[in-house]
Amino acid sequence: MRPTGAGELITDTLDVVHDRFSASEGGELASYIPELATADPGLFGIAVASVTGNVYVSGDADVPFTIQSLSKPFVFALALRDLGLEEVLVRVGAEPSGEGFSSIRLEPGTGRPPNPMVNAGAIVTTSLVDAPDEAARFERIRAELGAFAGRELDVDERVYASEAATGDRNRAIAYLMHGAGSLQADVEGTLGTYFRQCSVLVTARDLAVMAATLANGGVNPVTGVEVVEEHVAERVLAVMATCGMYDYAGEWLLRAGLPAKSGVSGGLVCAGVGQFGLGLFSPPLDARGNSVRSVAAAQEISRRFDLHLMHRPDRDVSALYRSTRVDRLRQLAHRTPGQRRRLRDLGSAISVRAVQGSVEFAAAESILRSVDELPSPLPDGECWLILDLSRASRVISLGAQLLGGLVERLQSQRVHVVVVDPFERGLVTGVEHRTTTFEDAQRWCEDQLLATA
Amino acid sequence: MRPTGAGELITDTLDVVHDRFSASEGGELASYIPELATADPGLFGIAVASVTGNVYVSGDADVPFTIQSLSKPFVFALALRDLGLEEVLVRVGAEPSGEGFSSIRLEPGTGRPPNPMVNAGAIVTTSLVDAPDEAARFERIRAELGAFAGRELDVDERVYASEAATGDRNRAIAYLMHGAGSLQADVEGTLGTYFRQCSVLVTARDLAVMAATLANGGVNPVTGVEVVEEHVAERVLAVMATCGMYDYAGEWLLRAGLPAKSGVSGGLVCAGVGQFGLGLFSPPLDARGNSVRSVAAAQEISRRFDLHLMHRPDRDVSALYRSTRVDRLRQLAHRTPGQRRRLRDLGSAISVRAVQGSVEFAAAESILRSVDELPSPLPDGECWLILDLSRASRVISLGAQLLGGLVERLQSQRVHVVVVDPFERGLVTGVEHRTTTFEDAQRWCEDQLLATA
Amino acid sequence: MRPTGAGELITDTLDVVHDRFSASEGGELASYIPELATADPGLFGIAVASVTGNVYVSGDADVPFTIQSLSKPFVFALALRDLGLEEVLVRVGAEPSGEGFSSIRLEPGTGRPPNPMVNAGAIVTTSLVDAPDEAARFERIRAELGAFAGRELDVDERVYASEAATGDRNRAIAYLMHGAGSLQADVEGTLGTYFRQCSVLVTARDLAVMAATLANGGVNPVTGVEVVEEHVAERVLAVMATCGMYDYAGEWLLRAGLPAKSGVSGGLVCAGVGQFGLGLFSPPLDARGNSVRSVAAAQEISRRFDLHLMHRPDRDVSALYRSTRVDRLRQLAHRTPGQRRRLRDLGSAISVRAVQGSVEFAAAESILRSVDELPSPLPDGECWLILDLSRASRVISLGAQLLGGLVERLQSQRVHVVVVDPFERGLVTGVEHRTTTFEDAQRWCEDQLLATA
Amino acid sequence: MRPTGAGELITDTLDVVHDRFSASEGGELASYIPELATADPGLFGIAVASVTGNVYVSGDADVPFTIQSLSKPFVFALALRDLGLEEVLVRVGAEPSGEGFSSIRLEPGTGRPPNPMVNAGAIVTTSLVDAPDEAARFERIRAELGAFAGRELDVDERVYASEAATGDRNRAIAYLMHGAGSLQADVEGTLGTYFRQCSVLVTARDLAVMAATLANGGVNPVTGVEVVEEHVAERVLAVMATCGMYDYAGEWLLRAGLPAKSGVSGGLVCAGVGQFGLGLFSPPLDARGNSVRSVAAAQEISRRFDLHLMHRPDRDVSALYRSTRVDRLRQLAHRTPGQRRRLRDLGSAISVRAVQGSVEFAAAESILRSVDELPSPLPDGECWLILDLSRASRVISLGAQLLGGLVERLQSQRVHVVVVDPFERGLVTGVEHRTTTFEDAQRWCEDQLLATA
């Protein structure tokens, strides 16, 4: 065996982006937590974790820093897991506020903070994590963050002390919400847990894995552990998409097209749904509190890799393709002359639809329309349809639902449906016969046809 | 040929949803434009347009109503086409404001309205459409809306007159922006065009096609006309995702997971990127100005069809699959005994990677890693790699880029790459040899191998 | 007769203040109306008009400039005259808003502008002036402003044109209020009148007389014309006290202690209730839109002359003073020896209370308490009280009311009350006898006493 | 001596007002401090304290309740005393905010609370009271409130505990200000003192005396103690005038015309500058947090007694009056025939100006103008002016200043000024001769005239 270095191609791309932005000098260190102002402004790390479980890094991707606001989506996930969406929404909204991370605007009437990605909302979600006491609550949070990252995480006690000592605005927000009823837990206890949660130490590599876990439907692709259920991961990503970047959320989604969350320590996480997680780290911040280099690098990566959420995937091939070629001569060798004649005369009673690629709405719809009429040379209209899914890479719920409905409808009309699925995935329900090869399907249909009067 | 009615399966699903919500009685008719208060509150239409160009409808999908705010994303598209993103962003932001459709909040300093989906921003985008005069400007807008819908659209002159006569708040917003410098065109002229634009008549069916045009990368799937470039369509969808539903935008994306836009006449458009457009219509509005039935029905359709933007597609099969089976006996029949022996001894110099489904980041990454080491029995390490893309349904930019990089790197290491692509799509650049069947690729590699010393 | 120049003493004081601030260079010319930016920044005029009708000036007190916001209190007065307070308050509030002159904040629910001193409120009050059409409305306003100033006033047509052409924000405000229902008149017509009203030309001398008219209870002290009723003048001053200086109103009242109103052309009016009006003019403005020199000079004048509204007047003398000396010998010469003896024995039945200065609450209260017990040597308790008001400079309503109540109560107790009032002002009601000299009062009481059994 | 009950006339008036409003049933008990919700809604007390030191009461004027926000002006006075105005204004503004008592709006840039009458500002002023520790700070505050009230005041510990336990919003405000830098003291310590300050027990009678102390220039009229300096009292009243009634401040000053402060326990204080203090108490509050009955009763009292700050005092008599009559015959009896002849020929060299009432700006100005020319029969222009102030009740600073300037100017022109002041008040400076009677003045002038060549 000889090495080719093919696996380094992704790392090479990250290095190019890292080089491009590492020299940029804009931004200021966070000052609102004194300890953060001591960070090295030159640090810059990028990491990508694939849903396949591989991680690629460039620069200072293994330098630990406090997680700060990057903890918010993951603790929100925990609260969703504990209480469910509707219960959580009673206490915290899901609307972008058009304001910064430390906004004190609460919803008139309900007193709800606007969303779980600003401090106000994050304090509430922290308080919603189920635990007998604050120590246990924090341990659950630390364990959850660790499960997302795939390793046990520590706390930076100096940053915690600094944050607890100077967190006037967060205290103010918490008391406002307690007064308004949206925060029902003990204020000081909740704040202690919140400040500690913000002081958990992570690296860009950790962030990439954490984001990849969300991108992978809640399953950590490195450890294989299901950290949260798929619907929780989806909801967290949806809220990140509209609220994760504070008052830059809209332009961020416009430019980068990826659900993301930034933190005042200079970190940034982004998720490519079903694909990867991205973790970046560079302390200098812009006026909105987002890391200057991290934002620029993430947008460049999104642009280079064409990852925009609104990018319409190019379908190179149609969902339907010509019927799979079968060695007809060899097949017919097994038939009697009478059978061969009958197959030649009535063979059109056997239709084939071969499907390739993903079967989403549009593909499923093409299939449906392609069988809107079927040849039926037999007097009673009986006929056969081979649905060849051997090249169908995946069938989303809608496709499965529509194909299931199709099969049911056809069977009731004496159309016998046979599915070819070499991977035996059981993609479509209610089917009369299944095979793993097209040859077998064809033979079965022919046998059936010959068996008719 | 016998009809099966398979094509009606989608319509059936729409009917189920229509029935479920048609009886719901909440909401009030819009009152801020007097003429709208005369609408029939019982009207309810649903339409879906596939990117394949088919349209499915249920209920009152062909009843005309004024487009109102639903015109905003499409006129925004026109402004983007005329000026480009950066120039447009100088005049109008892209941030959700956390406020309602008639918010008067402008960005401090710049005076920019928050985004093009609220009235303020829409008035600015209308003014940005390039034209010699207001009449021409409106004709361009009407033509553009018609191109999105696939038919010529008319204006409801009574609603226009009603709106022009009572549009105090819009006048106020326009003068505020003119004073702040974000609206530079003539105020009354711009408002006239804007009110007329809002009075264009559409149906739920039209809306579905318009949304499908955005979902289809800017190409109207019914007429085949490219209305806007793909990157324009993407940007419009991104802004719809964060700002389209006003102060319900965040919760909407959380629940429905689709870029959308609502209008005060009771319409709603949603887009499933690369899949379909959805158009709904039912006049009674909730307190935020969104159509009660349209919102409920769209969320139900999203839920039923599993269309949430953050839903991780289930990959049923891995990107790589076992090497395509070839009739080796038949192939070897053409070889001399010496050649057969050599092929048996050194055959491992020919590697095969067969790819199926979409080749996005994760798939491309799997391929890269699978060739991180290659067998090389030849003394000088020369070897061959067959990249079988015959089952690859599509290759996104990132995949193409990574595979191109892979090929380049391998060629430089004396690895000869052969691509099998039955559809001759030219997916990967810089390849040494291409074939349309795997047999041909294998034969070519074997010929090359035999030709070595 | 020889001139002493005593009358110039007030002018001298104004000159001192003028000199002190004329060299100060801060501030910027108003830019929001282009024509105002052409003003001479060096102009500086001060004028004081006494309620006695004299006017004292220093510097450029006769240079005409457009009245702008200084028109607001006077047009508010006109609206109060036409509609009465309660009706006006339905359309415009009386609360300081904490915001600048062009604030767009309207009261939630009612849509009322916060007060008539900001543009929004002033536009409404202009619309409330009763007239058959806009031309007549403006003529009434021009006539009213002229009546306050004591001369006919002209319009600066260039400023009017400049303002009408660039008044985007005022247009915006007006449309907002029309939409909200607080402005019910035609928007463009009202704005035309409002812009024209703002373009009326005045001088610092005019402003002083206008303010003096308010200070003088609505009567122009120069012309003697009652421009508005006293209660209207009081209400205008009260609103000026809390709202006249926009977002500097509170600190202004704290420092200057005078109801005031500033204008963007550099003018300032202040009123010393019952004393004088002050008019200043100097174009350069501070960040809040108040004239830098005018504000400083007005505060200095208030400080020098100790005019602060909250300044407790030093009462040098008590309200009560020793009984007026009468030439008793000459009076007794008219009496018989028996009468003289009776007067000596029972003379204490005649009590005297001599009042000096103002009879407000505290003075009236002192009088009341001083008669809480009266000597009554007569067996049936009959006695006499001489209330000597010859030195009472004025008796406010409360004093009159309390003294009237006192008289009524005393009369019912056989205490005969005689009032001495050399000016025959009829100050106290229900009195048994009145005289113009103390001697007459004493004689009358003695006659009565002697007439008793 | 027989009692007349004259002193009860004021009490009678209060009783009438009390009766009129005691049956009104609107308003709700304060709920934001639980303990306040237990108050008896039927309680209603009114008290008036005159600057002469008498107190008149009606209803429940001796029922103790917690002072709450009514403490704010008095603690503001203490802060002004400790730090001076400019230093205090660095930390807290003086602008009405247009918002309610618990507004969280801070001044952008400085973080200052808008004014010391809302909770935010009051917390800051509490923190500014100079003391070595919080216990001492509270004792100073309690002592100060007691000095204003004229008796030692206690704390309601239950209300304190209730307030401390539920004061979320005040905690929030305090932390916001601490974060913004406007509150620099320890947050929890300051809040403890603030809550305790709010829990001091007072009665309506106390409030009347406290307000009368402000009205009386800082001197408690009952105890005679100078609690604060006069300029401090003036400033407190000025801030009460614009900010004391929260978002009702403007309309309050318009309607009641008195500086005032309300509190959530149902109390209200008003001050009539130089006249009286008014204290009211009735627990049910309107939506703005002002006591329903207290507000109505105070407005009625202001209306009945004509106490509006903007009310122009009716001047019944002019400032100048005819020269005091003197018994000329008796005077001339002392002169020789030659002297009599000379006095007859040149007597016009002696001018007289007799002044009555207050000598404010307008009166002083009348005097000045009346001596703008003087008769001067003597060849060298020498002449005499008798300024008879025997009926001048008071001379405000401006009057004294102008008269002083007048005297100086006249003396330099050989006009000898003699002041008649029976009370020997030394009102005017620089005078050549002073007498206590007009006769003496006349004789002195005649002696001087006769002494000339």
PDB file of N, CA and C in Angstrom, chain D residues 205-259:
ATOM      1  N   ARG D 205     -49.947  64.141  57.757  1.00  0.00           N
ATOM      2  CA  ARG D 205     -49.496  65.321  58.485  1.00  0.00           C
ATOM      3  C   ARG D 205     -47.979  65.494  58.312  1.00  0.00           C
ATOM      4  N   ASP D 206     -47.246  64.399  58.445  1.00  0.00           N
ATOM      5  CA  ASP D 206     -45.792  64.481  58.233  1.00  0.00           C
ATOM      6  C   ASP D 206     -45.481  65.007  56.841  1.00  0.00           C
ATOM      7  N   LEU D 207     -46.179  64.451  55.851  1.00  0.00           N
ATOM      8  CA  LEU D 207     -45.903  64.846  54.466  1.00  0.00           C
ATOM      9  C   LEU D 207     -46.137  66.343  54.274  1.00  0.00           C
ATOM     10  N   ALA D 208     -47.182  66.856  54.889  1.00  0.00           N
ATOM     11  CA  ALA D 208     -47.481  68.282  54.755  1.00  0.00           C
ATOM     12  C   ALA D 208     -46.329  69.118  55.320  1.00  0.00           C
ATOM     13  N   VAL D 209     -45.818  68.716  56.452  1.00  0.00           N
ATOM     14  CA  VAL D 209     -44.719  69.470  57.059  1.00  0.00           C
ATOM     15  C   VAL D 209     -43.453  69.334  56.205  1.00  0.00           C
ATOM     16  N   MET D 210     -43.217  68.131  55.688  1.00  0.00           N
ATOM     17  CA  MET D 210     -42.044  67.914  54.842  1.00  0.00           C
ATOM     18  C   MET D 210     -42.099  68.797  53.595  1.00  0.00           C
ATOM     19  N   ALA D 211     -43.268  68.846  52.973  1.00  0.00           N
ATOM     20  CA  ALA D 211     -43.423  69.685  51.778  1.00  0.00           C
ATOM     21  C   ALA D 211     -43.319  71.157  52.144  1.00  0.00           C
ATOM     22  N   ALA D 212     -43.880  71.514  53.309  1.00  0.00           N
ATOM     23  CA  ALA D 212     -43.814  72.917  53.742  1.00  0.00           C
ATOM     24  C   ALA D 212     -42.364  73.331  53.983  1.00  0.00           C
ATOM     25  N   THR D 213     -41.547  72.385  54.410  1.00  0.00           N
ATOM     26  CA  THR D 213     -40.133  72.691  54.617  1.00  0.00           C
ATOM     27  C   THR D 213     -39.465  73.049  53.292  1.00  0.00           C
ATOM     28  N   LEU D 214     -39.812  72.315  52.241  1.00  0.00           N
ATOM     29  CA  LEU D 214     -39.287  72.684  50.920  1.00  0.00           C
ATOM     30  C   LEU D 214     -39.861  74.032  50.482  1.00  0.00           C
ATOM     31  N   ALA D 215     -41.166  74.218  50.703  1.00  0.00           N
ATOM     32  CA  ALA D 215     -41.820  75.467  50.291  1.00  0.00           C
ATOM     33  C   ALA D 215     -41.247  76.660  51.059  1.00  0.00           C
ATOM     34  N   ASN D 216     -40.760  76.355  52.257  1.00  0.00           N
ATOM     35  CA  ASN D 216     -40.260  77.417  53.129  1.00  0.00           C
ATOM     36  C   ASN D 216     -38.742  77.595  52.981  1.00  0.00           C
ATOM     37  N   GLY D 217     -38.213  77.221  51.834  1.00  0.00           N
ATOM     38  CA  GLY D 217     -36.790  77.457  51.597  1.00  0.00           C
ATOM     39  C   GLY D 217     -35.881  76.561  52.414  1.00  0.00           C
ATOM     40  N   GLY D 218     -36.390  75.404  52.812  1.00  0.00           N
ATOM     41  CA  GLY D 218     -35.534  74.455  53.500  1.00  0.00           C
ATOM     42  C   GLY D 218     -35.622  74.507  55.015  1.00  0.00           C
ATOM     43  N   VAL D 219     -36.361  75.476  55.525  1.00  0.00           N
ATOM     44  CA  VAL D 219     -36.513  75.595  56.984  1.00  0.00           C
ATOM     45  C   VAL D 219     -37.839  74.981  57.411  1.00  0.00           C
ATOM     46  N   ASN D 220     -37.760  74.006  58.301  1.00  0.00           N
ATOM     47  CA  ASN D 220     -38.986  73.389  58.804  1.00  0.00           C
ATOM     48  C   ASN D 220     -39.782  74.444  59.564  1.00  0.00           C
ATOM     49  N   PRO D 221     -40.995  74.761  59.117  1.00  0.00           N
ATOM     50  CA  PRO D 221     -41.727  75.882  59.723  1.00  0.00           C
ATOM     51  C   PRO D 221     -42.273  75.544  61.109  1.00  0.00           C
ATOM     52  N   VAL D 222     -42.314  74.261  61.435  1.00  0.00           N
ATOM     53  CA  VAL D 222     -42.816  73.881  62.761  1.00  0.00           C
ATOM     54  C   VAL D 222     -41.675  73.900  63.769  1.00  0.00           C
ATOM     55  N   THR D 223     -40.553  73.300  63.404  1.00  0.00           N
ATOM     56  CA  THR D 223     -39.441  73.222  64.355  1.00  0.00           C
ATOM     57  C   THR D 223     -38.468  74.390  64.223  1.00  0.00           C
ATOM     58  N   GLY D 224     -38.531  75.053  63.068  1.00  0.00           N
ATOM     59  CA  GLY D 224     -37.603  76.160  62.862  1.00  0.00           C
ATOM     60  C   GLY D 224     -36.208  75.724  62.441  1.00  0.00           C
ATOM     61  N   VAL D 225     -36.012  74.423  62.276  1.00  0.00           N
ATOM     62  CA  VAL D 225     -34.692  73.915  61.902  1.00  0.00           C
ATOM     63  C   VAL D 225     -34.466  74.090  60.393  1.00  0.00           C
ATOM     64  N   GLU D 226     -33.288  74.590  60.003  1.00  0.00           N
ATOM     65  CA  GLU D 226     -32.951  74.630  58.580  1.00  0.00           C
ATOM     66  C   GLU D 226     -32.471  73.247  58.175  1.00  0.00           C
ATOM     67  N   VAL D 227     -33.298  72.536  57.453  1.00  0.00           N
ATOM     68  CA  VAL D 227     -32.967  71.148  57.089  1.00  0.00           C
ATOM     69  C   VAL D 227     -32.013  71.137  55.907  1.00  0.00           C
ATOM     70  N   VAL D 228     -32.323  71.919  54.897  1.00  0.00           N
ATOM     71  CA  VAL D 228     -31.397  72.088  53.772  1.00  0.00           C
ATOM     72  C   VAL D 228     -31.338  73.572  53.427  1.00  0.00           C
ATOM     73  N   GLU D 229     -30.309  73.917  52.673  1.00  0.00           N
ATOM     74  CA  GLU D 229     -30.188  75.310  52.265  1.00  0.00           C
ATOM     75  C   GLU D 229     -31.272  75.660  51.256  1.00  0.00           C
ATOM     76  N   GLU D 230     -31.506  76.933  51.126  1.00  0.00           N
ATOM     77  CA  GLU D 230     -32.591  77.380  50.264  1.00  0.00           C
ATOM     78  C   GLU D 230     -32.401  76.928  48.810  1.00  0.00           C
ATOM     79  N   HIS D 231     -31.180  77.029  48.291  1.00  0.00           N
ATOM     80  CA  HIS D 231     -30.995  76.664  46.881  1.00  0.00           C
ATOM     81  C   HIS D 231     -31.228  75.177  46.668  1.00  0.00           C
ATOM     82  N   VAL D 232     -30.970  74.362  47.680  1.00  0.00           N
ATOM     83  CA  VAL D 232     -31.271  72.933  47.575  1.00  0.00           C
ATOM     84  C   VAL D 232     -32.781  72.729  47.487  1.00  0.00           C
ATOM     85  N   ALA D 233     -33.500  73.405  48.360  1.00  0.00           N
ATOM     86  CA  ALA D 233     -34.967  73.274  48.346  1.00  0.00           C
ATOM     87  C   ALA D 233     -35.532  73.696  46.993  1.00  0.00           C
ATOM     88  N   GLU D 234     -35.016  74.771  46.443  1.00  0.00           N
ATOM     89  CA  GLU D 234     -35.493  75.241  45.136  1.00  0.00           C
ATOM     90  C   GLU D 234     -35.274  74.198  44.053  1.00  0.00           C
ATOM     91  N   ARG D 235     -34.091  73.595  44.070  1.00  0.00           N
ATOM     92  CA  ARG D 235     -33.776  72.616  43.033  1.00  0.00           C
ATOM     93  C   ARG D 235     -34.638  71.367  43.147  1.00  0.00           C
ATOM     94  N   VAL D 236     -34.872  70.956  44.369  1.00  0.00           N
ATOM     95  CA  VAL D 236     -35.729  69.795  44.562  1.00  0.00           C
ATOM     96  C   VAL D 236     -37.132  70.090  44.011  1.00  0.00           C
ATOM     97  N   LEU D 237     -37.627  71.273  44.309  1.00  0.00           N
ATOM     98  CA  LEU D 237     -38.962  71.632  43.819  1.00  0.00           C
ATOM     99  C   LEU D 237     -38.992  71.697  42.295  1.00  0.00           C
ATOM    100  N   ALA D 238     -37.913  72.203  41.694  1.00  0.00           N
ATOM    101  CA  ALA D 238     -37.867  72.294  40.229  1.00  0.00           C
ATOM    102  C   ALA D 238     -37.938  70.906  39.611  1.00  0.00           C
ATOM    103  N   VAL D 239     -37.214  69.952  40.179  1.00  0.00           N
ATOM    104  CA  VAL D 239     -37.240  68.594  39.635  1.00  0.00           C
ATOM    105  C   VAL D 239     -38.584  67.929  39.897  1.00  0.00           C
ATOM    106  N   MET D 240     -39.176  68.212  41.058  1.00  0.00           N
ATOM    107  CA  MET D 240     -40.534  67.694  41.311  1.00  0.00           C
ATOM    108  C   MET D 240     -41.508  68.241  40.263  1.00  0.00           C
ATOM    109  N   ALA D 241     -41.317  69.483  39.879  1.00  0.00           N
ATOM    110  CA  ALA D 241     -42.259  70.112  38.937  1.00  0.00           C
ATOM    111  C   ALA D 241     -42.282  69.396  37.599  1.00  0.00           C
ATOM    112  N   THR D 242     -41.127  68.940  37.132  1.00  0.00           N
ATOM    113  CA  THR D 242     -41.103  68.304  35.806  1.00  0.00           C
ATOM    114  C   THR D 242     -41.145  66.786  35.863  1.00  0.00           C
ATOM    115  N   CYS D 243     -40.709  66.192  36.973  1.00  0.00           N
ATOM    116  CA  CYS D 243     -40.543  64.732  37.002  1.00  0.00           C
ATOM    117  C   CYS D 243     -41.316  64.026  38.114  1.00  0.00           C
ATOM    118  N   GLY D 244     -41.946  64.758  39.005  1.00  0.00           N
ATOM    119  CA  GLY D 244     -42.459  64.136  40.229  1.00  0.00           C
ATOM    120  C   GLY D 244     -43.607  63.176  40.009  1.00  0.00           C
ATOM    121  N   MET D 245     -44.365  63.405  38.930  1.00  0.00           N
ATOM    122  CA  MET D 245     -45.560  62.571  38.743  1.00  0.00           C
ATOM    123  C   MET D 245     -45.373  61.583  37.592  1.00  0.00           C
ATOM    124  N   TYR D 246     -44.104  61.194  37.332  1.00  0.00           N
ATOM    125  CA  TYR D 246     -43.810  60.195  36.308  1.00  0.00           C
ATOM    126  C   TYR D 246     -44.370  60.618  34.948  1.00  0.00           C
ATOM    127  N   ASP D 247     -45.096  59.683  34.320  1.00  0.00           N
ATOM    128  CA  ASP D 247     -45.612  59.968  32.987  1.00  0.00           C
ATOM    129  C   ASP D 247     -46.929  60.751  33.029  1.00  0.00           C
ATOM    130  N   TYR D 248     -47.228  61.340  34.166  1.00  0.00           N
ATOM    131  CA  TYR D 248     -48.372  62.246  34.284  1.00  0.00           C
ATOM    132  C   TYR D 248     -47.861  63.629  34.668  1.00  0.00           C
ATOM    133  N   ALA D 249     -46.532  63.785  34.681  1.00  0.00           N
ATOM    134  CA  ALA D 249     -45.923  65.018  35.187  1.00  0.00           C
ATOM    135  C   ALA D 249     -46.405  66.250  34.436  1.00  0.00           C
ATOM    136  N   GLY D 250     -46.442  66.156  33.115  1.00  0.00           N
ATOM    137  CA  GLY D 250     -46.810  67.323  32.330  1.00  0.00           C
ATOM    138  C   GLY D 250     -48.256  67.730  32.568  1.00  0.00           C
ATOM    139  N   GLU D 251     -49.138  66.760  32.474  1.00  0.00           N
ATOM    140  CA  GLU D 251     -50.555  67.088  32.661  1.00  0.00           C
ATOM    141  C   GLU D 251     -50.806  67.526  34.100  1.00  0.00           C
ATOM    142  N   TRP D 252     -50.069  66.950  35.044  1.00  0.00           N
ATOM    143  CA  TRP D 252     -50.208  67.360  36.436  1.00  0.00           C
ATOM    144  C   TRP D 252     -49.859  68.839  36.592  1.00  0.00           C
ATOM    145  N   LEU D 253     -48.736  69.247  36.057  1.00  0.00           N
ATOM    146  CA  LEU D 253     -48.357  70.651  36.225  1.00  0.00           C
ATOM    147  C   LEU D 253     -49.359  71.549  35.506  1.00  0.00           C
ATOM    148  N   LEU D 254     -49.851  71.058  34.370  1.00  0.00           N
ATOM    149  CA  LEU D 254     -50.863  71.814  33.637  1.00  0.00           C
ATOM    150  C   LEU D 254     -52.121  71.994  34.484  1.00  0.00           C
ATOM    151  N   ARG D 255     -52.543  70.928  35.130  1.00  0.00           N
ATOM    152  CA  ARG D 255     -53.821  70.977  35.846  1.00  0.00           C
ATOM    153  C   ARG D 255     -53.674  71.497  37.280  1.00  0.00           C
ATOM    154  N   ALA D 256     -52.689  70.970  38.001  1.00  0.00           N
ATOM    155  CA  ALA D 256     -52.578  71.336  39.419  1.00  0.00           C
ATOM    156  C   ALA D 256     -51.642  72.513  39.626  1.00  0.00           C
ATOM    157  N   GLY D 257     -50.639  72.633  38.780  1.00  0.00           N
ATOM    158  CA  GLY D 257     -49.752  73.784  38.871  1.00  0.00           C
ATOM    159  C   GLY D 257     -48.917  73.835  40.130  1.00  0.00           C
ATOM    160  N   LEU D 258     -48.603  72.674  40.713  1.00  0.00           N
ATOM    161  CA  LEU D 258     -47.793  72.629  41.927  1.00  0.00           C
ATOM    162  C   LEU D 258     -46.729  71.546  41.800  1.00  0.00           C
ATOM    163  N   PRO D 259     -45.504  71.812  42.210  1.00  0.00           N
ATOM    164  CA  PRO D 259     -44.516  70.729  42.273  1.00  0.00           C
ATOM    165  C   PRO D 259     -45.053  69.653  43.200  1.00  0.00           C
TER     166      PRO D 259
END
